[in-house]
Amino acid sequence: AQKVTQAQTEISVVEKEDVTLDCVYETRDTTYYLFWYKQPPSGELVFLIRRNSFDEQNEISGRYSWNFQKSTSSFNFTITASQVVDSAVYFCARMDSNYQLIWGAGTKLIIKP
Amino acid sequence: DTAVSQTPKYLVTQMGNDKSIKCEQNLGHDTMYWYKQDSKKFLKIMFSYNNKELIINETVPNRFSPKSPDKAHLNLHINSLELGDSAVYFCASSQDRGVQYFGPGTRLTVT
């Protein structure tokens, strides 16, 4: 199966530290989309970013940044100067050829005050 | 204005019962989805549906069936509920199979 791997089950850091969440994917497709979603303790799934495989430029949005490395099939997510409100489960996903999302297992991020 | 809504938010029922979860989206999207999230937070696609095509994940038991009365609604019917069906079920929608936006989830508990 062409899976998405988030090897870090849980990460705990102290507020204001930087933290990187890893995502590695498998695919035989030449064109694909990658995603990150956030699931805070309240339970909803919040869309963060979509990246087309043709666009390898890194992206920054405030304290969030994403590093897409096609050569290593990785799409890592970094939070700079973390805050308690960043505590959540973060999911990486890849869209398959049926336009369905294949999800990683999620990384639980705990930010301690 | 809720973009994707689900009812009920919580559903507690006994084994063997039949139940439905409703989903509505007001985004004008053409594709809707149902996902199951188990107790370990693992997410799995169950169905995707637009006006032309229903794609069913082959691992989903046929006790589960999606029903779409119109483009803005995709309901999930579950027959003969089993203990293993306990999970959080998420509805989502997208336009042209783009970014998927999710509802708040329905926590189903089968006793």
Coordinates of C-alpha atoms in Angstrom, one line a residue:
Chain A
A1 CA 0.0 0.0 0.0
Q2 CA 1.2 3.5 -0.7
K3 CA 1.1 4.8 2.8
V4 CA 1.8 7.9 4.7
T5 CA 4.1 7.6 7.7
Q6 CA 4.2 9.9 10.7
A7 CA 6.8 8.2 12.8
Q8 CA 6.5 10.5 15.8
T9 CA 3.5 9.3 17.9
E10 CA 3.8 12.1 20.5
I11 CA 6.0 15.1 20.9
S12 CA 6.2 17.2 24.1
V13 CA 7.9 20.6 24.2
V14 CA 7.9 23.7 26.4
E15 CA 6.2 26.8 25.1
K16 CA 8.3 29.0 22.8
E17 CA 10.4 26.1 21.5
D18 CA 10.4 25.2 17.8
V19 CA 9.1 21.8 16.8
T20 CA 9.1 19.8 13.6
L21 CA 6.6 17.1 12.7
D22 CA 7.8 14.6 10.2
C23 CA 5.8 13.1 7.3
V24 CA 7.1 10.6 4.8
Y25 CA 4.9 9.3 2.0
E26 CA 4.9 6.5 -0.6
T27 CA 3.5 7.0 -4.1
R28 CA 3.9 5.8 -7.7
D29 CA 2.0 8.8 -9.0
T30 CA 3.9 11.5 -10.8
T31 CA 1.3 14.1 -9.7
Y32 CA -0.2 14.2 -6.3
Y33 CA -1.3 16.5 -3.5
L34 CA -0.1 16.5 0.1
F35 CA -2.0 17.9 3.1
W36 CA -1.7 18.8 6.7
Y37 CA -4.7 19.0 9.1
K38 CA -4.9 19.9 12.7
Q39 CA -7.2 18.2 15.2
P40 CA -7.4 20.2 18.5
P41 CA -8.8 18.7 21.7
S42 CA -12.2 19.9 20.7
G43 CA -12.2 17.2 18.0
E44 CA -12.7 19.0 14.7
L45 CA -10.4 18.6 11.7
V46 CA -8.9 21.9 10.5
F47 CA -7.3 22.2 7.1
L48 CA -3.8 23.8 7.2
I49 CA -2.1 23.4 3.8
R50 CA -2.3 21.6 0.5
R51 CA 0.9 21.2 -1.6
N52 CA 1.1 20.1 -5.3
S53 CA 3.9 17.8 -6.1
F54 CA 5.1 20.1 -8.8
D55 CA 5.7 22.9 -6.3
E56 CA 8.7 22.2 -4.2
Q57 CA 9.0 25.6 -2.7
N58 CA 8.8 25.8 1.0
E59 CA 5.9 27.7 2.4
I60 CA 5.6 29.9 5.5
S61 CA 2.4 31.1 7.1
G62 CA 3.1 33.0 10.3
R63 CA 4.7 30.7 12.8
Y64 CA 4.0 27.6 10.5
S65 CA 6.3 26.5 7.8
W66 CA 6.4 23.4 5.6
N67 CA 9.4 21.8 4.0
F68 CA 8.6 19.6 0.9
Q69 CA 11.4 17.4 -0.3
K70 CA 10.4 15.3 -3.3
S71 CA 13.7 13.5 -3.4
T72 CA 13.1 12.0 0.1
S73 CA 9.3 11.9 -0.2
S74 CA 8.9 14.0 2.9
F75 CA 6.6 16.9 3.8
N76 CA 7.6 18.1 7.2
F77 CA 5.8 20.8 9.3
T78 CA 7.6 23.2 11.6
I79 CA 6.0 25.4 14.3
T80 CA 8.2 28.2 15.4
A81 CA 7.9 29.7 18.9
S82 CA 5.2 27.1 19.9
Q83 CA 2.3 28.2 22.0
V84 CA -0.1 26.2 24.2
V85 CA -2.9 26.6 21.7
D86 CA -0.8 24.6 19.2
S87 CA -1.4 21.5 21.3
A88 CA -3.3 19.1 19.0
V89 CA -3.0 16.0 16.9
Y90 CA -1.5 16.8 13.5
F91 CA -2.2 14.7 10.4
C92 CA -0.3 14.5 7.2
A93 CA -2.2 13.0 4.2
R94 CA -1.8 12.3 0.5
M95 CA -4.5 12.3 -2.1
D96 CA -4.6 9.1 -4.1
S97 CA -5.7 8.6 -7.7
N98 CA -9.3 8.3 -6.6
Y99 CA -9.1 11.7 -5.0
Q100 CA -9.4 10.2 -1.6
L101 CA -7.1 11.1 1.3
I102 CA -4.7 8.5 2.6
W103 CA -3.8 9.6 6.2
G104 CA -0.8 9.2 8.4
A105 CA -1.4 8.0 12.0
G106 CA -1.1 11.5 13.4
T107 CA 1.4 13.1 15.8
K108 CA 0.1 14.3 19.1
L109 CA 1.8 17.6 20.0
I110 CA 1.8 18.7 23.6
I111 CA 3.0 22.2 24.3
K112 CA 3.7 22.8 28.0
P113 CA 3.5 26.3 29.5
Chain B
D1 CA -22.6 30.0 9.3
T2 CA -21.5 26.4 9.6
A3 CA -19.9 25.1 6.4
V4 CA -20.3 21.4 7.0
S5 CA -22.7 20.2 9.7
Q6 CA -23.5 16.8 11.1
T7 CA -26.3 15.6 13.3
P8 CA -26.3 14.2 15.9
K9 CA -23.0 15.1 17.6
Y10 CA -23.3 12.2 19.9
L11 CA -25.2 8.9 19.3
V12 CA -25.5 6.1 21.9
T13 CA -27.3 3.0 20.8
Q14 CA -27.5 -0.8 21.3
M15 CA -26.1 -3.5 19.2
G16 CA -28.3 -4.6 16.4
N17 CA -30.0 -1.3 16.0
D18 CA -30.1 0.7 12.7
K19 CA -29.1 4.3 12.9
S20 CA -28.4 7.3 10.6
I21 CA -26.1 10.2 10.7
K22 CA -26.9 13.3 8.7
C23 CA -24.5 15.6 6.9
E24 CA -25.1 18.9 5.2
Q25 CA -22.8 21.3 3.5
N26 CA -23.6 24.9 2.4
L27 CA -20.4 25.5 0.5
G28 CA -21.8 24.5 -2.9
H29 CA -19.3 21.7 -3.2
D30 CA -19.8 18.8 -5.6
T31 CA -18.2 16.0 -3.7
M32 CA -18.9 14.6 -0.2
Y33 CA -17.2 12.0 2.0
W34 CA -17.5 9.9 5.0
Y35 CA -14.6 9.0 7.2
K36 CA -14.2 6.9 10.3
Q37 CA -11.8 7.7 13.1
D38 CA -11.1 4.9 15.6
S39 CA -10.1 5.2 19.2
K40 CA -6.4 5.4 18.2
K41 CA -7.3 8.5 16.1
F42 CA -6.6 6.6 12.8
L43 CA -8.7 8.1 10.0
K44 CA -10.0 5.9 7.2
I45 CA -12.1 6.9 4.1
M46 CA -15.4 5.1 3.9
F47 CA -17.1 6.7 0.9
S48 CA -16.7 9.5 -1.5
Y49 CA -19.7 10.6 -3.6
N50 CA -20.5 13.2 -6.2
N51 CA -23.4 13.4 -8.7
K52 CA -21.7 11.0 -11.0
E53 CA -19.9 8.5 -8.9
L54 CA -19.9 6.6 -5.7
I55 CA -16.5 5.2 -4.6
I56 CA -16.7 2.8 -1.8
N57 CA -13.7 1.7 0.3
E58 CA -13.8 -2.1 -0.2
T59 CA -13.1 -2.7 3.5
V60 CA -16.3 -1.0 4.6
P61 CA -19.0 -3.6 5.5
N62 CA -22.2 -3.5 3.4
R63 CA -24.1 -2.6 6.6
F64 CA -22.9 0.9 5.9
S65 CA -24.6 2.8 3.1
P66 CA -24.4 6.4 2.0
K67 CA -27.6 8.1 0.8
S68 CA -27.6 11.5 -1.0
P69 CA -31.0 13.1 -1.4
D70 CA -29.3 16.1 -3.1
K71 CA -26.0 17.7 -3.7
A72 CA -25.8 19.3 -0.3
H73 CA -26.5 16.2 1.8
L74 CA -24.9 12.9 2.3
N75 CA -26.3 10.8 5.0
L76 CA -24.8 7.6 6.5
H77 CA -27.0 4.7 7.3
I78 CA -25.8 1.9 9.4
N79 CA -27.7 -1.4 9.8
S80 CA -27.3 -4.0 12.6
L81 CA -24.8 -2.0 14.6
E82 CA -21.9 -3.8 16.2
L83 CA -19.6 -2.9 19.1
G84 CA -16.7 -2.4 16.6
D85 CA -18.7 0.4 14.9
S86 CA -18.0 2.6 17.9
A87 CA -16.0 5.5 16.6
V88 CA -16.1 9.1 15.5
Y89 CA -17.6 9.6 12.0
F90 CA -16.6 12.7 10.0
C91 CA -18.4 14.1 7.0
A92 CA -16.4 16.3 4.6
S93 CA -16.9 18.1 1.3
S94 CA -14.8 19.4 -1.5
Q95 CA -15.1 21.2 -4.8
D96 CA -13.6 19.5 -7.9
R97 CA -11.9 17.0 -5.5
G98 CA -9.8 19.8 -4.0
V99 CA -9.3 20.6 -0.3
Q100 CA -11.7 18.7 1.9
Y101 CA -13.5 20.6 4.7
F102 CA -14.7 18.6 7.6
G103 CA -17.8 18.6 9.8
P104 CA -17.5 18.5 13.6
G105 CA -17.8 14.7 13.8
T106 CA -20.4 12.4 15.3
R107 CA -19.3 10.2 18.2
L108 CA -21.1 6.9 17.9
T109 CA -21.1 4.5 20.9
V110 CA -22.6 1.1 20.5
T111 CA -23.3 -0.8 23.8

